[in-house]
mmCIF file with all atom_site columns, C-alpha atoms in Angstrom:
data_model
loop_
_atom_site.group_PDB
_atom_site.id
_atom_site.type_symbol
_atom_site.label_atom_id
_atom_site.label_alt_id
_atom_site.label_comp_id
_atom_site.label_asym_id
_atom_site.label_entity_id
_atom_site.label_seq_id
_atom_site.pdbx_PDB_ins_code
_atom_site.Cartn_x
_atom_site.Cartn_y
_atom_site.Cartn_z
_atom_site.occupancy
_atom_site.B_iso_or_equiv
_atom_site.pdbx_formal_charge
_atom_site.auth_seq_id
_atom_site.auth_comp_id
_atom_site.auth_asym_id
_atom_site.auth_atom_id
_atom_site.pdbx_PDB_model_num
ATOM 1  C CA . MET G 1 1  ? 12.200  -7.644  -7.826  1.00 0.00 ? 1  MET G CA 1
ATOM 2  C CA . ALA G 1 2  ? 11.559  -7.736  -4.122  1.00 0.00 ? 2  ALA G CA 1
ATOM 3  C CA . LYS G 1 3  ? 8.669   -9.804  -2.821  1.00 0.00 ? 3  LYS G CA 1
ATOM 4  C CA . VAL G 1 4  ? 6.774   -7.769  -0.224  1.00 0.00 ? 4  VAL G CA 1
ATOM 5  C CA . THR G 1 5  ? 3.601   -8.004  1.799   1.00 0.00 ? 5  THR G CA 1
ATOM 6  C CA . VAL G 1 6  ? 1.236   -5.043  1.615   1.00 0.00 ? 6  VAL G CA 1
ATOM 7  C CA . ARG G 1 7  ? -0.954  -4.773  4.729   1.00 0.00 ? 7  ARG G CA 1
ATOM 8  C CA . TYR G 1 8  ? -4.083  -2.669  4.669   1.00 0.00 ? 8  TYR G CA 1
ATOM 9  C CA . TRP G 1 9  ? -5.607  -0.993  7.722   1.00 0.00 ? 9  TRP G CA 1
ATOM 10 C CA . ALA G 1 10 ? -9.032  0.543   8.437   1.00 0.00 ? 10 ALA G CA 1
ATOM 11 C CA . ALA G 1 11 ? -10.617 2.120   5.304   1.00 0.00 ? 11 ALA G CA 1
ATOM 12 C CA . ALA G 1 12 ? -7.858  0.716   3.070   1.00 0.00 ? 12 ALA G CA 1
ATOM 13 C CA . LYS G 1 13 ? -8.626  -2.799  4.304   1.00 0.00 ? 13 LYS G CA 1
ATOM 14 C CA . ALA G 1 14 ? -12.336 -2.284  3.675   1.00 0.00 ? 14 ALA G CA 1
ATOM 15 C CA . ALA G 1 15 ? -11.699 -0.953  0.168   1.00 0.00 ? 15 ALA G CA 1
ATOM 16 C CA . ALA G 1 16 ? -9.230  -3.732  -0.712  1.00 0.00 ? 16 ALA G CA 1
ATOM 17 C CA . GLY G 1 17 ? -11.488 -6.434  0.676   1.00 0.00 ? 17 GLY G CA 1
ATOM 18 C CA . VAL G 1 18 ? -8.476  -8.211  2.203   1.00 0.00 ? 18 VAL G CA 1
ATOM 19 C CA . ALA G 1 19 ? -6.086  -7.579  5.093   1.00 0.00 ? 19 ALA G CA 1
ATOM 20 C CA . GLU G 1 20 ? -2.892  -8.191  3.125   1.00 0.00 ? 20 GLU G CA 1
ATOM 21 C CA . GLU G 1 21 ? -1.537  -9.223  -0.253  1.00 0.00 ? 21 GLU G CA 1
ATOM 22 C CA . ALA G 1 22 ? 1.789   -10.213 -1.783  1.00 0.00 ? 22 ALA G CA 1
ATOM 23 C CA . TYR G 1 23 ? 3.411   -8.061  -4.481  1.00 0.00 ? 23 TYR G CA 1
ATOM 24 C CA . GLU G 1 24 ? 6.679   -7.875  -6.371  1.00 0.00 ? 24 GLU G CA 1
ATOM 25 C CA . ALA G 1 25 ? 8.136   -4.366  -6.576  1.00 0.00 ? 25 ALA G CA 1
ATOM 26 C CA . ASP G 1 26 ? 11.471  -2.622  -6.127  1.00 0.00 ? 26 ASP G CA 1
ATOM 27 C CA . THR G 1 27 ? 10.098  0.696   -4.849  1.00 0.00 ? 27 THR G CA 1
ATOM 28 C CA . LEU G 1 28 ? 7.100   1.895   -2.885  1.00 0.00 ? 28 LEU G CA 1
ATOM 29 C CA . ALA G 1 29 ? 5.834   3.680   -6.021  1.00 0.00 ? 29 ALA G CA 1
ATOM 30 C CA . GLU G 1 30 ? 5.896   0.402   -7.957  1.00 0.00 ? 30 GLU G CA 1
ATOM 31 C CA . ALA G 1 31 ? 4.067   -1.395  -5.143  1.00 0.00 ? 31 ALA G CA 1
ATOM 32 C CA . ILE G 1 32 ? 1.346   1.254   -4.977  1.00 0.00 ? 32 ILE G CA 1
ATOM 33 C CA . ASP G 1 33 ? 0.956   1.179   -8.766  1.00 0.00 ? 33 ASP G CA 1
ATOM 34 C CA . ALA G 1 34 ? 0.577   -2.611  -8.589  1.00 0.00 ? 34 ALA G CA 1
ATOM 35 C CA . VAL G 1 35 ? -2.067  -2.274  -5.862  1.00 0.00 ? 35 VAL G CA 1
ATOM 36 C CA . ARG G 1 36 ? -4.027  0.196   -8.007  1.00 0.00 ? 36 ARG G CA 1
ATOM 37 C CA . ALA G 1 37 ? -3.771  -2.067  -11.050 1.00 0.00 ? 37 ALA G CA 1
ATOM 38 C CA . ARG G 1 38 ? -4.899  -5.161  -9.152  1.00 0.00 ? 38 ARG G CA 1
ATOM 39 C CA . HIS G 1 39 ? -7.915  -3.421  -7.661  1.00 0.00 ? 39 HIS G CA 1
ATOM 40 C CA . ALA G 1 40 ? -9.015  -1.322  -10.631 1.00 0.00 ? 40 ALA G CA 1
ATOM 41 C CA . GLY G 1 41 ? -12.523 -2.517  -11.380 1.00 0.00 ? 41 GLY G CA 1
ATOM 42 C CA . SER G 1 42 ? -12.016 -5.762  -9.500  1.00 0.00 ? 42 SER G CA 1
ATOM 43 C CA . GLY G 1 43 ? -15.257 -5.388  -7.587  1.00 0.00 ? 43 GLY G CA 1
ATOM 44 C CA . SER G 1 44 ? -13.541 -6.146  -4.277  1.00 0.00 ? 44 SER G CA 1
ATOM 45 C CA . GLY G 1 45 ? -14.147 -3.984  -1.256  1.00 0.00 ? 45 GLY G CA 1
ATOM 46 C CA . SER G 1 46 ? -16.434 -0.999  -1.767  1.00 0.00 ? 46 SER G CA 1
ATOM 47 C CA . GLY G 1 47 ? -16.169 -1.115  -5.540  1.00 0.00 ? 47 GLY G CA 1
ATOM 48 C CA . SER G 1 48 ? -14.101 -0.018  -8.465  1.00 0.00 ? 48 SER G CA 1
ATOM 49 C CA . GLY G 1 49 ? -11.720 2.822   -7.734  1.00 0.00 ? 49 GLY G CA 1
ATOM 50 C CA . GLU G 1 50 ? -12.441 3.036   -4.016  1.00 0.00 ? 50 GLU G CA 1
ATOM 51 C CA . LEU G 1 51 ? -9.014  1.745   -2.976  1.00 0.00 ? 51 LEU G CA 1
ATOM 52 C CA . ALA G 1 52 ? -7.303  4.176   -5.383  1.00 0.00 ? 52 ALA G CA 1
ATOM 53 C CA . ARG G 1 53 ? -9.203  7.042   -3.722  1.00 0.00 ? 53 ARG G CA 1
ATOM 54 C CA . VAL G 1 54 ? -8.282  5.828   -0.237  1.00 0.00 ? 54 VAL G CA 1
ATOM 55 C CA . LEU G 1 55 ? -4.597  5.489   -1.197  1.00 0.00 ? 55 LEU G CA 1
ATOM 56 C CA . LEU G 1 56 ? -4.455  9.202   -1.997  1.00 0.00 ? 56 LEU G CA 1
ATOM 57 C CA . ARG G 1 57 ? -5.027  9.968   1.701   1.00 0.00 ? 57 ARG G CA 1
ATOM 58 C CA . CYS G 1 58 ? -2.823  7.243   3.181   1.00 0.00 ? 58 CYS G CA 1
ATOM 59 C CA . SER G 1 59 ? 0.530   7.315   4.871   1.00 0.00 ? 59 SER G CA 1
ATOM 60 C CA . PHE G 1 60 ? 2.903   4.374   4.588   1.00 0.00 ? 60 PHE G CA 1
ATOM 61 C CA . LEU G 1 61 ? 5.328   2.449   6.748   1.00 0.00 ? 61 LEU G CA 1
ATOM 62 C CA . VAL G 1 62 ? 8.019   0.365   5.075   1.00 0.00 ? 62 VAL G CA 1
ATOM 63 C CA . ASP G 1 63 ? 9.421   -2.275  7.401   1.00 0.00 ? 63 ASP G CA 1
ATOM 64 C CA . GLY G 1 64 ? 8.186   -0.217  10.348  1.00 0.00 ? 64 GLY G CA 1
ATOM 65 C CA . ASP G 1 65 ? 9.741   3.084   9.214   1.00 0.00 ? 65 ASP G CA 1
ATOM 66 C CA . PRO G 1 66 ? 7.477   6.022   8.263   1.00 0.00 ? 66 PRO G CA 1
ATOM 67 C CA . VAL G 1 67 ? 7.857   7.130   4.651   1.00 0.00 ? 67 VAL G CA 1
ATOM 68 C CA . GLY G 1 68 ? 6.799   10.681  5.443   1.00 0.00 ? 68 GLY G CA 1
ATOM 69 C CA . THR G 1 69 ? 7.291   13.143  2.596   1.00 0.00 ? 69 THR G CA 1
ATOM 70 C CA . ARG G 1 70 ? 9.946   11.126  0.734   1.00 0.00 ? 70 ARG G CA 1
ATOM 71 C CA . GLY G 1 71 ? 9.138   10.463  -2.903  1.00 0.00 ? 71 GLY G CA 1
ATOM 72 C CA . HIS G 1 72 ? 7.659   6.988   -3.190  1.00 0.00 ? 72 HIS G CA 1
ATOM 73 C CA . GLU G 1 73 ? 9.912   6.259   -6.167  1.00 0.00 ? 73 GLU G CA 1
ATOM 74 C CA . THR G 1 74 ? 12.956  6.757   -3.883  1.00 0.00 ? 74 THR G CA 1
ATOM 75 C CA . VAL G 1 75 ? 11.811  4.319   -1.194  1.00 0.00 ? 75 VAL G CA 1
ATOM 76 C CA . ARG G 1 76 ? 13.452  0.974   -1.923  1.00 0.00 ? 76 ARG G CA 1
ATOM 77 C CA . LEU G 1 77 ? 11.752  -2.246  -0.809  1.00 0.00 ? 77 LEU G CA 1
ATOM 78 C CA . ALA G 1 78 ? 13.604  -5.231  0.644   1.00 0.00 ? 78 ALA G CA 1
ATOM 79 C CA . ASP G 1 79 ? 12.809  -8.804  -0.269  1.00 0.00 ? 79 ASP G CA 1
ATOM 80 C CA . GLY G 1 80 ? 10.495  -10.184 2.409   1.00 0.00 ? 80 GLY G CA 1
ATOM 81 C CA . GLY G 1 81 ? 9.604   -6.679  3.594   1.00 0.00 ? 81 GLY G CA 1
ATOM 82 C CA . THR G 1 82 ? 6.284   -5.183  4.608   1.00 0.00 ? 82 THR G CA 1
ATOM 83 C CA . VAL G 1 83 ? 4.419   -2.090  3.457   1.00 0.00 ? 83 VAL G CA 1
ATOM 84 C CA . GLU G 1 84 ? 1.729   -0.871  5.862   1.00 0.00 ? 84 GLU G CA 1
ATOM 85 C CA . VAL G 1 85 ? -1.057  1.233   4.298   1.00 0.00 ? 85 VAL G CA 1
ATOM 86 C CA . LEU G 1 86 ? -2.446  3.597   6.939   1.00 0.00 ? 86 LEU G CA 1
ATOM 87 C CA . PRO G 1 87 ? -5.480  5.778   6.196   1.00 0.00 ? 87 PRO G CA 1
ATOM 88 C CA . PRO G 1 88 ? -5.959  8.872   8.373   1.00 0.00 ? 88 PRO G CA 1
ATOM 89 C CA . PHE G 1 89 ? -7.359  7.925   11.750  1.00 0.00 ? 89 PHE G CA 1
ATOM 90 C CA . ALA G 1 90 ? -10.113 9.842   13.499  1.00 0.00 ? 90 ALA G CA 1
ATOM 91 C CA . GLY G 1 91 ? -9.588  11.196  16.957  1.00 0.00 ? 91 GLY G CA 1
ATOM 92 C CA . GLY G 1 92 ? -7.373  13.712  18.595  1.00 0.00 ? 92 GLY G CA 1
#
C-alpha cells in the first residue's frame, strides 16, 4: 500500500482537528474510507460524524492534480504522495 499524507483545509481541517495525517491506501476511495473510519466518533474537531459530512462536499487534489468527476476508486495513489481535501470556498 502507498503511504500518503492527507492534508485538510478550511472546514475539513476544523472537523478533523488536525492539518494533516498519514494514511496507507492504494486509491483515493480507500484513503477517504480510512479518514472516515479514523474520525468516526473520535471526538476530534467538531464532533462525531462532522468530518464525514464535510467530506461529502469536498473536492480533492492528488499530488497537485484535480480529481474532478473521476471515480475515487480509479484514482491511484503514489507512495509518498499527497491528497488535499478542499471544502467549497466562499466568495465569487
